Every structure is written in structure tokens, then in C-alpha cells.
Coordinates of C-alpha atoms in Angstrom, one line a residue:
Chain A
X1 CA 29.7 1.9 18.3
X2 CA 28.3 3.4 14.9
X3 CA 27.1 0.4 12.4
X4 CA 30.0 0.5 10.1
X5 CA 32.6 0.0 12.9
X6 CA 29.9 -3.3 14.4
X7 CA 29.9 -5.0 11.3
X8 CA 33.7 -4.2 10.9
X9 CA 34.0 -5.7 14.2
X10 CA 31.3 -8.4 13.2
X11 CA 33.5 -9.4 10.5
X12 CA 36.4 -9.8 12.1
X13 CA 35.1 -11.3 15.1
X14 CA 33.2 -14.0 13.5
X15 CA 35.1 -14.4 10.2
X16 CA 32.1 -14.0 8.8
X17 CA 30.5 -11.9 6.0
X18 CA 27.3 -14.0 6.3
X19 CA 23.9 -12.2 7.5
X20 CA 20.6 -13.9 7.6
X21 CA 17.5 -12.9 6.9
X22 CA 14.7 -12.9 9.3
X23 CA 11.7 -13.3 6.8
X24 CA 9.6 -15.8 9.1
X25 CA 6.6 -16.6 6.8
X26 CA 3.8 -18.0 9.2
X27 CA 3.1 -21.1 6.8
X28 CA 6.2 -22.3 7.2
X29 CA 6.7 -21.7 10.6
X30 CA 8.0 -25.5 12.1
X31 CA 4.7 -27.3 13.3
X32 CA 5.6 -27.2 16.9
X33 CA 5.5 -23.1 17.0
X34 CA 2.5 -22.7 15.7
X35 CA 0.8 -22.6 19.1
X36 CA 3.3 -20.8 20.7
X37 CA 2.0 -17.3 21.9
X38 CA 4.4 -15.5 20.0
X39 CA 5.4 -18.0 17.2
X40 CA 7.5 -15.7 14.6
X41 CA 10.1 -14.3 18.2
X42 CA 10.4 -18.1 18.5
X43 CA 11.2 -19.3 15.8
X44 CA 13.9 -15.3 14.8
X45 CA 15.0 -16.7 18.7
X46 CA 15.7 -20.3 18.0
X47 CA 17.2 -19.1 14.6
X48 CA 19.7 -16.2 16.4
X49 CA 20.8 -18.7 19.3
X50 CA 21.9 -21.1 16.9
X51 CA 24.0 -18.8 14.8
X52 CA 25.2 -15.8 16.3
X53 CA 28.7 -16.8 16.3
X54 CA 28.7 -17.7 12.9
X55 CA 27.2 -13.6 11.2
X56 CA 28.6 -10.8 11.0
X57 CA 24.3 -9.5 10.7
X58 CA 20.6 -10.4 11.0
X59 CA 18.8 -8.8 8.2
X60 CA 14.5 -8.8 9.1
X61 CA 12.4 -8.3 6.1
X62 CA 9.7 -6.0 7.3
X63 CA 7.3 -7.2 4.5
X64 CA 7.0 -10.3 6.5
X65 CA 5.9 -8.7 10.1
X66 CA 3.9 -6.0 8.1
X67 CA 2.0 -9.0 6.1
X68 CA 1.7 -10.7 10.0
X69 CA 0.2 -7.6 11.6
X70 CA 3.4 -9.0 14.1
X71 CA 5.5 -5.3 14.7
X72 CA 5.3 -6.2 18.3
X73 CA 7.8 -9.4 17.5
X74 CA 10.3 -8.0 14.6
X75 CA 10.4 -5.0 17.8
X76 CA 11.3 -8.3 20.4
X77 CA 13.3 -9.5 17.9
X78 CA 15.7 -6.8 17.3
X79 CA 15.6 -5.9 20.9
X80 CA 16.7 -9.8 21.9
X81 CA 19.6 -9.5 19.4
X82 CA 20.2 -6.3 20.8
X83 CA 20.7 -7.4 24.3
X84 CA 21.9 -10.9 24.0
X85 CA 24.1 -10.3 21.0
X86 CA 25.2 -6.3 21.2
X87 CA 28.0 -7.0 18.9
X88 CA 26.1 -8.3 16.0
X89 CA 23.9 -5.4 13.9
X90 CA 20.3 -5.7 12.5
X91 CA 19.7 -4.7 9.0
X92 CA 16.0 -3.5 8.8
X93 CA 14.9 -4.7 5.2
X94 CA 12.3 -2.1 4.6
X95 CA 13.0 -0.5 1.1
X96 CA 11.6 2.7 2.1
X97 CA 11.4 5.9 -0.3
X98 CA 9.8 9.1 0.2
X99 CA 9.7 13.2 -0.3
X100 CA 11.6 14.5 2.6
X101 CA 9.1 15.3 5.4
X102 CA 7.4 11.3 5.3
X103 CA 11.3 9.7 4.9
X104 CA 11.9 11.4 8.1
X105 CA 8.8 9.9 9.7
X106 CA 10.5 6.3 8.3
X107 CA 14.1 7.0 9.0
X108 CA 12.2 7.5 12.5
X109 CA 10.2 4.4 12.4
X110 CA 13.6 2.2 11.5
X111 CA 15.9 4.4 13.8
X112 CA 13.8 5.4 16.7
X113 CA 11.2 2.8 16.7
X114 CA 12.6 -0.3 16.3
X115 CA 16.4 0.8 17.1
X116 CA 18.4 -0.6 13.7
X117 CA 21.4 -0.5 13.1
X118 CA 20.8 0.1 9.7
X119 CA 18.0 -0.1 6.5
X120 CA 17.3 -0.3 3.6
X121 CA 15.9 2.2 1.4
X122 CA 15.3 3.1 -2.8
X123 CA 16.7 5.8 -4.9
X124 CA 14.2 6.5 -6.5
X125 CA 13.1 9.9 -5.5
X126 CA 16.5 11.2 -5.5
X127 CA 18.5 12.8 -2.7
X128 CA 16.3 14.4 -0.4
X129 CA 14.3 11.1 -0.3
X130 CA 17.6 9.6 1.4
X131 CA 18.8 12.1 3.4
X132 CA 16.9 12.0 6.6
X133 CA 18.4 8.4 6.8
X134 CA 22.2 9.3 6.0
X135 CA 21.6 12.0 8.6
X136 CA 21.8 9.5 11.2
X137 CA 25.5 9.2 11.1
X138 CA 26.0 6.2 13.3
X139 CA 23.6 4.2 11.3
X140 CA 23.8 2.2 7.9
X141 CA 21.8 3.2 4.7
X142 CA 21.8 0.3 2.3
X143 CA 21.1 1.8 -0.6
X144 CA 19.2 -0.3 -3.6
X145 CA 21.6 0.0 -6.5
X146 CA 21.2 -3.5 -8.5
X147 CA 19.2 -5.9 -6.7
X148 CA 18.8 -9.1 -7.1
X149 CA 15.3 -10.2 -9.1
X150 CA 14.6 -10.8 -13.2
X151 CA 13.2 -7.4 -13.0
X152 CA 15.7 -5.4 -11.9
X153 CA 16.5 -5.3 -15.4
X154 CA 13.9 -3.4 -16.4
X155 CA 14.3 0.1 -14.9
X156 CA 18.1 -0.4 -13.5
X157 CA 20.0 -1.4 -17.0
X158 CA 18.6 1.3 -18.8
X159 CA 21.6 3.4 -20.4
X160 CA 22.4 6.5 -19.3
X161 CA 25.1 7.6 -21.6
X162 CA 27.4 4.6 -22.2
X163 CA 26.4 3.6 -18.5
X164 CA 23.8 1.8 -16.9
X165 CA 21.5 3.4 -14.0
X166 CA 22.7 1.3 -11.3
X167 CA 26.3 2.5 -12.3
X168 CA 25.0 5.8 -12.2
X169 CA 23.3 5.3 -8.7
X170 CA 26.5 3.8 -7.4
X171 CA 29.0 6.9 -8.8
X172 CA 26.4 9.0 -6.9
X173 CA 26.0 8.2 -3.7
X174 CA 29.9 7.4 -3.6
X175 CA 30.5 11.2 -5.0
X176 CA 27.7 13.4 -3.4
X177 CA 25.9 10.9 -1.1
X178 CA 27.8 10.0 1.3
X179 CA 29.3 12.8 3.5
X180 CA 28.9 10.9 6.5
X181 CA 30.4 7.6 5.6
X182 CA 27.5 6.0 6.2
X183 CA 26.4 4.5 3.2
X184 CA 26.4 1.0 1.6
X185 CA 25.2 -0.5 -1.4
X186 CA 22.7 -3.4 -2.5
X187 CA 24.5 -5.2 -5.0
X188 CA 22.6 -8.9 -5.9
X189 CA 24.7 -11.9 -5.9
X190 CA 22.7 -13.2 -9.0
X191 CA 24.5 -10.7 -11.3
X192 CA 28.4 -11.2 -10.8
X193 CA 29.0 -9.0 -13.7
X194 CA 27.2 -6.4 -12.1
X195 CA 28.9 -6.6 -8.8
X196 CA 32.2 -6.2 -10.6
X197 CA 31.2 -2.9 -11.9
X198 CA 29.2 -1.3 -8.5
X199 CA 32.8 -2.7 -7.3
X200 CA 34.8 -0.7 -9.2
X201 CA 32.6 2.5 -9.1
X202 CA 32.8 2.0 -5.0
X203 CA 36.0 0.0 -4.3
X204 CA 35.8 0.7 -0.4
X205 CA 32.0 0.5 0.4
X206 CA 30.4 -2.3 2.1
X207 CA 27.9 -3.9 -0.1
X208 CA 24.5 -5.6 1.4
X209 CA 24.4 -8.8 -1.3
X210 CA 20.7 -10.5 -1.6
X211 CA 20.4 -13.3 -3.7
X212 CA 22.6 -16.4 -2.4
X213 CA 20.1 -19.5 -1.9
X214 CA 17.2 -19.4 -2.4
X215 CA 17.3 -17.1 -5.5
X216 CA 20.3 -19.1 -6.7
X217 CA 23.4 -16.9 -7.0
X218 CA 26.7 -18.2 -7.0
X219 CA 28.8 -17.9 -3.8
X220 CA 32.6 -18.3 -5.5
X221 CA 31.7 -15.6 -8.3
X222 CA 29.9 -13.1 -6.0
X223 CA 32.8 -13.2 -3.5
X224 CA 35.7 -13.1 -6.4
X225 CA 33.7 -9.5 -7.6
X226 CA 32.2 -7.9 -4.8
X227 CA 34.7 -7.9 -2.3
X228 CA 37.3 -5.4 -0.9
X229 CA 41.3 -5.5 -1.3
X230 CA 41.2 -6.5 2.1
X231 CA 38.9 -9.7 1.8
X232 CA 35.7 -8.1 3.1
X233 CA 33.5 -5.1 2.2
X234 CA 30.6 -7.6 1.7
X235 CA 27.3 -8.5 3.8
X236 CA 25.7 -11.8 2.0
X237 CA 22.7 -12.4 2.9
X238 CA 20.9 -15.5 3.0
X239 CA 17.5 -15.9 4.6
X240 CA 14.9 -18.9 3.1
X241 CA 18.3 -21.2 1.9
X242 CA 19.1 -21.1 5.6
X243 CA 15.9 -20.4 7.8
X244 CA 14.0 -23.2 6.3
X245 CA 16.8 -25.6 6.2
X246 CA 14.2 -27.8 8.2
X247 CA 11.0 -27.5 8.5
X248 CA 10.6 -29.7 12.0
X249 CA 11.4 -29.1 15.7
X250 CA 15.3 -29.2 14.8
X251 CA 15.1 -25.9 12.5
X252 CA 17.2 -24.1 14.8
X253 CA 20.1 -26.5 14.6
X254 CA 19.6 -26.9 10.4
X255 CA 19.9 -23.4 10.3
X256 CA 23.1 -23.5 12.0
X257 CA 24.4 -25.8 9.5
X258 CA 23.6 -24.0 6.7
X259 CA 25.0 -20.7 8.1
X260 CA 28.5 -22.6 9.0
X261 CA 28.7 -24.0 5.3
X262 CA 27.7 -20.7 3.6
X263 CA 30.6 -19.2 6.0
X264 CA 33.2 -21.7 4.9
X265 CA 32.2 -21.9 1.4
X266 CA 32.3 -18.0 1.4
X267 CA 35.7 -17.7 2.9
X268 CA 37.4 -20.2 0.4
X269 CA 36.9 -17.1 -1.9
X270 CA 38.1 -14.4 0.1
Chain B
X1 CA -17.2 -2.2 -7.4
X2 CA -13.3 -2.4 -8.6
X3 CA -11.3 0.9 -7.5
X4 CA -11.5 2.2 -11.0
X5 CA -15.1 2.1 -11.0
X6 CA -15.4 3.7 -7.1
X7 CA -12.8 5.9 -8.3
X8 CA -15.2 7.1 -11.4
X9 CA -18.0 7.2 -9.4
X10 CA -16.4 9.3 -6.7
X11 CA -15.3 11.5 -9.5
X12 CA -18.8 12.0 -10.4
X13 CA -20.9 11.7 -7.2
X14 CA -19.1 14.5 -5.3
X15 CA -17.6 16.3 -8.2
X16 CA -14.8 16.1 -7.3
X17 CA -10.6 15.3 -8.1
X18 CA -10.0 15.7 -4.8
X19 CA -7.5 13.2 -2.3
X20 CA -6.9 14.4 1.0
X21 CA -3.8 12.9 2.6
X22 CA -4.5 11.6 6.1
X23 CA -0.7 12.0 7.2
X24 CA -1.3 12.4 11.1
X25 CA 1.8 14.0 12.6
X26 CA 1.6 13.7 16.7
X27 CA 3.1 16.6 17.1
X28 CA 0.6 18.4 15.4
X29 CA -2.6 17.7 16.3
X30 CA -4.8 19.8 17.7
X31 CA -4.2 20.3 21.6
X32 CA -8.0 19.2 22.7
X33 CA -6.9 15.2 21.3
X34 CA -3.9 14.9 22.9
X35 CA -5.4 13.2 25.9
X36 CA -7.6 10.8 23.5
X37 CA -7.4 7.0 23.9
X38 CA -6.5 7.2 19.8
X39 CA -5.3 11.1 18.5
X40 CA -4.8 9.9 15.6
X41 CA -8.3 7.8 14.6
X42 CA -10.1 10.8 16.6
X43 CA -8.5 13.7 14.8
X44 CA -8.9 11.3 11.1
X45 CA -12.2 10.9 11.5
X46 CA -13.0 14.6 12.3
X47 CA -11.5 14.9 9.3
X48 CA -13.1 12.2 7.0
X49 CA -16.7 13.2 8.4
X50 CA -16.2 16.9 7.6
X51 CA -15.0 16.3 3.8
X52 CA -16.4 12.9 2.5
X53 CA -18.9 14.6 0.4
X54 CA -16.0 16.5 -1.4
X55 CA -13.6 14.1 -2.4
X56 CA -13.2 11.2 -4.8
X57 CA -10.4 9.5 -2.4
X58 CA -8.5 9.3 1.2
X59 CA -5.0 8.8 1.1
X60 CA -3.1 7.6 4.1
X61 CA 0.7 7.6 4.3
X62 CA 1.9 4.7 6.2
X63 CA 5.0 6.4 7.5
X64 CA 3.1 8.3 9.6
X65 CA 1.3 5.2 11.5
X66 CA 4.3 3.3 11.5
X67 CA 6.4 6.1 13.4
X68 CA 4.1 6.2 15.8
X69 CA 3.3 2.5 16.3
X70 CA -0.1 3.3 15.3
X71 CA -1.0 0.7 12.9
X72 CA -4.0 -0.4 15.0
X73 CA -5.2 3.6 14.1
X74 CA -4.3 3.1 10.3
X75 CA -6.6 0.0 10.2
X76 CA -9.6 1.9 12.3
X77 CA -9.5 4.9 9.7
X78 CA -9.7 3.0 6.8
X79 CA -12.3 0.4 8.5
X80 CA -14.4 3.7 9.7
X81 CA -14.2 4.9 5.7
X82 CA -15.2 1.8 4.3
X83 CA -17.9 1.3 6.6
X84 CA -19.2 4.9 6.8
X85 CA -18.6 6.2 3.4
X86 CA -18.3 3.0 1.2
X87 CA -18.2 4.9 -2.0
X88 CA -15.4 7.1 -1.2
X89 CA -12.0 4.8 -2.1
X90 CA -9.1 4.7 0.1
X91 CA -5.2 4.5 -1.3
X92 CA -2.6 3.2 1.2
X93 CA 0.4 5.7 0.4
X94 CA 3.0 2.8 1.1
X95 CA 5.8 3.2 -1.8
X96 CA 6.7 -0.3 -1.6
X97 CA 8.8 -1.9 -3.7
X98 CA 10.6 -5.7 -3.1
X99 CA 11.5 -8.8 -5.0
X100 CA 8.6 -10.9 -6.0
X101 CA 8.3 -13.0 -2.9
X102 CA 8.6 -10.1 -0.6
X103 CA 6.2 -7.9 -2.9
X104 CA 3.7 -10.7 -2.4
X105 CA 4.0 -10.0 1.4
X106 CA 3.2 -6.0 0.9
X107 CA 0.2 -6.8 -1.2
X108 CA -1.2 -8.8 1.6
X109 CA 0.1 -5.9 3.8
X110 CA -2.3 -3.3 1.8
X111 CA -5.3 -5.4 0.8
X112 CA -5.7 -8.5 3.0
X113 CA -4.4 -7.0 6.6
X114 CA -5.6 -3.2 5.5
X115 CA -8.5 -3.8 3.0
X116 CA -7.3 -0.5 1.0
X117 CA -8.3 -0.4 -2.5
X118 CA -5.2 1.1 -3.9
X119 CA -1.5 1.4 -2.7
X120 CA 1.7 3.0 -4.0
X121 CA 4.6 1.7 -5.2
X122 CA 8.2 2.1 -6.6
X123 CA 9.0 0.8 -10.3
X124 CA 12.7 1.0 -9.3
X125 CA 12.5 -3.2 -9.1
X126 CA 11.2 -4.0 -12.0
X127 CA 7.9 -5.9 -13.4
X128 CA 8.2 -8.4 -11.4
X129 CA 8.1 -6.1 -8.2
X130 CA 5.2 -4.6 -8.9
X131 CA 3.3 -7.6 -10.4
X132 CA 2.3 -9.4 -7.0
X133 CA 0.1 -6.0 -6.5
X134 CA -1.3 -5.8 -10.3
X135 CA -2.9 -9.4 -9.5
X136 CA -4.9 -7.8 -7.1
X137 CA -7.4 -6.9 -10.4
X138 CA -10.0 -5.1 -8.2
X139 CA -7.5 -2.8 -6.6
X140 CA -5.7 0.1 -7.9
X141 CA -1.8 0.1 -8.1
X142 CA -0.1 3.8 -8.4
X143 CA 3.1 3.2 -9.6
X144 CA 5.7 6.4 -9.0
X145 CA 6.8 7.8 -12.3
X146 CA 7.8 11.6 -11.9
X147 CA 7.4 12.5 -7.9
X148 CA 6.5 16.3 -6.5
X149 CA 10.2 16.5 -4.4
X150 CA 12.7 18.2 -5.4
X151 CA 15.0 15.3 -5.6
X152 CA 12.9 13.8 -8.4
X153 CA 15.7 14.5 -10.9
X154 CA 18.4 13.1 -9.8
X155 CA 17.4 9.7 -10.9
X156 CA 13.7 10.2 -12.7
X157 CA 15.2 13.2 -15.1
X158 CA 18.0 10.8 -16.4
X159 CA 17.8 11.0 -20.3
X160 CA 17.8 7.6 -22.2
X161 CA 17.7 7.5 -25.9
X162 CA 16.5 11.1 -25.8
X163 CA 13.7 10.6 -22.8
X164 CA 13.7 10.4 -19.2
X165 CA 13.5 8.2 -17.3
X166 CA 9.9 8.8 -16.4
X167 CA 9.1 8.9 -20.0
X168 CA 9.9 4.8 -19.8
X169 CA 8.4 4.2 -16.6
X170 CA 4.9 5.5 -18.1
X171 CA 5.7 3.8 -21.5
X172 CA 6.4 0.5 -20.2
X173 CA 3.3 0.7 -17.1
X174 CA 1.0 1.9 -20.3
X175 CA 2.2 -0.8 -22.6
X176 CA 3.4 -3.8 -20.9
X177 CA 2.8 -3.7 -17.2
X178 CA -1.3 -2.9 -17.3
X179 CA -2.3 -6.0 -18.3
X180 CA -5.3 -5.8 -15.7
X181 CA -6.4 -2.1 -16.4
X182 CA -5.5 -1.1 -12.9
X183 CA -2.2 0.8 -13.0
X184 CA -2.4 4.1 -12.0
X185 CA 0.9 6.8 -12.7
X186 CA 2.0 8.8 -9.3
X187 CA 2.7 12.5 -11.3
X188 CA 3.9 15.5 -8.9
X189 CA 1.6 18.9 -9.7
X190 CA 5.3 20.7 -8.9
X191 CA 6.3 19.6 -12.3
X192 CA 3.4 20.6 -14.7
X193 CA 5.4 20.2 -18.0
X194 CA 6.6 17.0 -17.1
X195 CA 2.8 15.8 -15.8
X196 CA 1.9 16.9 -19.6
X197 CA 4.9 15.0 -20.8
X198 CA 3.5 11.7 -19.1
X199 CA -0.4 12.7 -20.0
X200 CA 0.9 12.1 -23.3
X201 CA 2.1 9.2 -22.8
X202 CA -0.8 7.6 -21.3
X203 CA -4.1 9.8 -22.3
X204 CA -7.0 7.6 -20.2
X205 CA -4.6 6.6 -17.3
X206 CA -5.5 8.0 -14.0
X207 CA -2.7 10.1 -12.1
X208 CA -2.4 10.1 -8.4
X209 CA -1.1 13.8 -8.0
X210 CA 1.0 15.2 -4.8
X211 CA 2.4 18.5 -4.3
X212 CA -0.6 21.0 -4.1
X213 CA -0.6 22.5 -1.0
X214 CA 2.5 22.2 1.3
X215 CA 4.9 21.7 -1.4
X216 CA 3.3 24.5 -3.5
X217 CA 2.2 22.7 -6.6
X218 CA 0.0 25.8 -8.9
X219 CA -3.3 24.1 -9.2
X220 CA -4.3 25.7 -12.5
X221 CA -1.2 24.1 -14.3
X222 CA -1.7 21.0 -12.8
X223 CA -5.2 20.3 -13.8
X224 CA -5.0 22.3 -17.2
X225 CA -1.6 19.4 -18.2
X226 CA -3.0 16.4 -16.2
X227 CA -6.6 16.1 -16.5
X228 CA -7.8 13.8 -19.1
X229 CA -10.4 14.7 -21.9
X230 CA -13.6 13.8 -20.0
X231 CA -12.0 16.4 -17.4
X232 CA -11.2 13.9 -14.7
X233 CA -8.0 11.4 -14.6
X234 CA -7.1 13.0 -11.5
X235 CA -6.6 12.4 -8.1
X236 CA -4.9 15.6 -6.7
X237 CA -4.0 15.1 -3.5
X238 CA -3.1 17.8 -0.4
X239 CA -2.4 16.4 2.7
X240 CA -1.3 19.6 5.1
X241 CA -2.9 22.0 3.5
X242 CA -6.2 20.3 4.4
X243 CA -5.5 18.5 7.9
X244 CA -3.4 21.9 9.1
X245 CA -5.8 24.2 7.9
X246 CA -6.6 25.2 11.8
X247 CA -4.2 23.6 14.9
X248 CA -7.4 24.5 17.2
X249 CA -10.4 22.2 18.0
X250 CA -12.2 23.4 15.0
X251 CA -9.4 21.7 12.8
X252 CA -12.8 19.6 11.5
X253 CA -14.3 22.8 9.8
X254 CA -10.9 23.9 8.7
X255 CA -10.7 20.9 7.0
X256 CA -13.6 21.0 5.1
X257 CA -13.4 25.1 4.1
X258 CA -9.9 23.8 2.7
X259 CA -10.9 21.3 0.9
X260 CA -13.9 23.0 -0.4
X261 CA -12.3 25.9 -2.1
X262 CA -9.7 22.9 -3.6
X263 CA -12.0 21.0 -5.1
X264 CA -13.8 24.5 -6.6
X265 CA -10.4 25.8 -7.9
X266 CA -10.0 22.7 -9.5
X267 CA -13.2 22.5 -11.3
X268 CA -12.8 26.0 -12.8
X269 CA -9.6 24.3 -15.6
X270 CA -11.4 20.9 -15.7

């Protein structure tokens, strides 16, 4: 099954557009994992168990492994999702953007290394810097357009005749971009306004949507403008508002919680 | 000695503006380490011990380590510089580019788990992306403003208020963003108009500079619309031109007759 139809399926299955963000920083790790041999696939493990039936994604930030030196357990963790869960797909957060010959050794890292479903990568560099991703057509290229930060203002509002870049990044991969149907969008939940417009640029394309919890967007308003006629279209993602709901030995089931609210509170909205 | 100053000294000491890339491709080293416990260190270090005396940096590209789930390598070469060459400075060619929190995770990435004195990044996130690597005020931070790929101007080349968008990116790194004095500009020798566009933006500020070599940069323009007044602000960087120069077991020497005649045909427009 390509990624567009498993998260299609994803959604429906668990009437769910909530994905959660594996970003497992080691000093917040509960106490009672931190002398576990492999402490960060614990704690992604207890996390998954707990909520698989309740996302239509699992999003792992790669900054967090990278930071770790812990590859070996974001691999263990995608492959445990993989095998237990084959029905929900893994985002790889990685933000990647390069000339053509390095994006393919990336595309190949995400892809063939650590078997994603899909990742996430920066326009920056223009076409040929996203190509060798969108040229595996059963994958997902999430595509930074307006993220989620303070900062994005400073490079992605700047206007480009009457419109901003992000609008511009948005009317091109939906025009030239996307001949295999295989890209999405990052569009922050922190910018309602914003999501409205990528919306109207891109009316059928899923959007990946940072920014709920922690950072503070609001669910009703990024629902009400970012999704599709038909009540989906959107992956929100939430990682510390719902990874760290505890910090003791009953994470697992606070994170559970959180992830049922966040699906309830999203689906008022839809 | 902060990466400005090994950087100037580098300059100086081997008379050089010189960067080679250290971009290991498996599939393209030299037949005699294939059966070596670690190609890639062996072939890297062939490499770094036949140049170091002609170049002012080494340049690593991450993708290539993290394709090959050889980020154990990555850390050897740059621990084998460090230790063997300590003057010579060593730029992690990463691209990263995240919200703050994550950011903070790539810095510790590059510097803490790598020890390189410089990495690269994306602007596309904003200030506050790029800021959690600008703290580090001993290392160098090479932010992308006009790349060497073809792709470049689909976003970079975007006019606002009658400049590019590379125009801003250098005004607001020179203005606002270098509050530490160690920003660095990532320029592309293919575009020697623009690199003189962005030299006159930001007249001291070294350039990292892709695209001799491989991609076909024309050294002569390059250094004649990038170099600086002193004659250095430059790190010009080839990374298969150099490593390539021979597929054989006297890739080593290759290397170094490469790298030689680069850093010569340089120094004739500094």
C-alpha cells in the first residue's frame, strides 16, 4: 500500500487525523527507563502500544536520535511499528535539503535505510533538491511550506508579488511538483490564517500540521481551515503535549489520554 | 582557537582556500578497500593524509554517512582530523534546519556528539532556527543563501521589493542574525554574478563555496567575484573532483595532484 492510500486508510480506520511525534529526549525519559538497555525503543514502544488505535501516524524527529547517537533505536522503532502496527505509517521528521546527487543519498537514508513511509524535507534548494524523494512514488514527501515557529516569519512571509513565499511554495509543488501524487504540505497549526490560504492554494492535499500542544496552536481553528471537503486532508501532529503527559512509570497510559482527547477534541471540528 | 581564527590561520598556513568534500560514495571507492573493516574511514584518511598541507578545511556531507549507516566512520574521520591535523578545521555539511527545540538537538548533533567546528544550515525557518547553532560562539555556522544546483532559482531567485531572495538572506545574516561574528554565507561558484551580488552585501563574511569541480563551477570567476579584499573569504570546496580523481589504489596521490593544481589555480585571481 503506497503512504497516501495508509494514512487514507489510517484515517478512516481510526477516525483519527492525530499523529504523534516520537521526539524522546533522554532527560525526560521516565526515571524507571533510564537503565533500560535500550531506553528511548522503550519508552517510542510503551508510547505506540498505548495508542495505536487512536493515530492515523507516528511522526519520529530524527534530531532527537541524531543528538542520542541512538539510529540503531529510531531503526527498531520504525521497524516495531512496522511489524506490529503495518496499517499505521511513520513520518520521518528529518527536514532534509540538498543538490541532487546528496538528496538522493537522503531520500536513501529515509527510504531504504530506515523504511518510512514518508519525510520531511525543505524547499529551499528548489526542485531538483526534492526530486529524488517525490521519485519514490509510493512514499510521502512532506514538504515545509509554513511551519510552525516565531521565525518562520522571517524568510516564508516575504512578498513575492502580492503573495507570500509560502503561498508561492504551495502553488508550486501543487502545479509542477507533484506528478506522482505524492506530495503533502507542512502547514503549522499556530497560524490559522495561514492554513486557510495553503488550503485554498491545495484544496485536496494532505497537510502534515506541527504545532498543536506544546507550541500552543489552537485545535478548533486549525481543523475549521486546514481541512478537506470531506473532513480530513489533515495529519496533526502532537509529540511533547502528549509524550510527556507523565513523567513517571504510567507515561504510557498518560499518553494514551492525551492522544484520545486530542482525537475527540479534533473531531468535534471536522 | 574559534573556527574563524583556525579558519584564518588555515588560510594562511597552507595558502590555501581550499575545502575538500569528504562525500564517500560505497559504490565508488577504490576496489583494494572494499574488503576493509571501515571503506569509508580507510579511503578518508588516505585522503586527508595526502592533502592536509593544502587546504584550509574538510567538509563532510552527512548524507553520505547516514546512507550507509556509517556514522561511527563520520565520527572517526573527523576525530582522526582533529587529532592529526588540529589546525586544519572541519565543517559538518548537514543543512539542518528545525524549530528551536529541535535545532537545539542538531547543534548537539554537530558539535557535542561530532565535535565539528562548523555545520550547515537552511535559513528557510527563520532566526530562531538557526539561532540554537549561532550560540555555539566558537563554531562556525554556514547558513545557505544562493546554492551551486540548478534548482537554486526556483525559490532563492524570487524577487522581493526588487531583490532576491538571497539578497535578504545575506542582508538579514549580515545585519541581524551575526550577533556572535560566526555566520558564514553558503554561495555556489556556478553562479559567479550572484556570488558578487552577495559579496556586496557582506564584504568581510566568509563564503563556504560548492560547485567547482563536478558541478562545473569556472574557478577564475568564482574567486575573482567571491574573494574578499585581503584575497581570502573563501572556502571553495570540490568534493568529486578531488576524492574521484583516480578509482585505483592510488586514489591517495590522485587526491593530492587534484587538489594541488586547485589550490594553485586559485591563487593565480586571489
Amino acid at each position: 500500500m503506497n503512504f497516501i492510500n495508509s494514512l487514507e486508510h489510517a484515517w478512516r480506520q481510526n477516525n483519527s487525523l492525530v499523529c504523534i511525534g516520537l521526539d524522546p529526549d533522554l532527560e525526560r525519559l521516565p526515571a524507571n527507563l533510564h537503565k533500560a538497555d535500550k531506553p528511548i525503543f522503550e519508552f517510542n514502544k510503551g508510547i505506540i502500544d498505548a495508542t495505536a488505535d487512536l493515530v492515523c501516524a507516528y511522526k519520529p524527529q530524527a534530531a532527537y536520535y541524531a543528538a542520542a547517537n541512538a539510529e540503531d533505536q529510531l531503526l527498531e522503532t520504525i521497524e516495531y511499528i512496522h511489524k506490529t502496527y503495518p496499517l499505521i505509517p511513520v513520518i520521518l521528521d528529518a527536514k532534509r535539503g540538498d543538490i541532487g546527487s546528496t538528496a538522493a543519498m537522503y531520500a536513501r537514508e529515509a527510504f531504504s535505510r530506515y523504511q518510512a513511509d514518508a519525510v520531511t524535507v525543505n524547499p529551499y534548494l528548489g526542485y531538483d533538491s526534492v526530486e529524488p524523494f517525490l521519485r519514490y512514488a509510493a512514499k510521502g514527501v512532506c514538504i515545509l511550506c509554513r511551519t510552525s515557529n516565531p521565525g518562520a516569519r522571517d524568510i516564508q512571509d516575504l512578498e513575492i508579488n502580492g503573495k507570500k513565499l509560502f503561498q508561492h511554495v504551495a502553488a508550486m509543488v501543487t502545479a509542477n511538483w507533484n506528478q506522482n501524487g505524492n506530495a503533502l504540505l507542512v502547514v503549522g497549526a499556530t497560524y490559522p490564517a495561514e492554513l486557510a490560504q495553503v488550503r485554498a492554494i491545495a484544496p485536496n492535499m494532505p497537510f502534515l500540521v506541527p504545532g498543536i500542544g506544546a507550541q500552543g496552536g489552537d485545535v478548533e481553528a486549525a481543523v475549521m481551515n486546514g481541512k478537506t471537503e470531506s473532513g480530513t486532508g489533515m495529519i496533526i501532529n502532537s509529540s511533547r503535549g502528549i509524550i510527556y503527559a507523565s513523567s513517571g512509570e504510567d507515561f504510557a497510559a498518560a499518553s494514551r489520554r492525551e492522544a484520545e482527547k486530542l482525537r475527540n477534541e479534533i473531531n468535534r471540528y471536522r
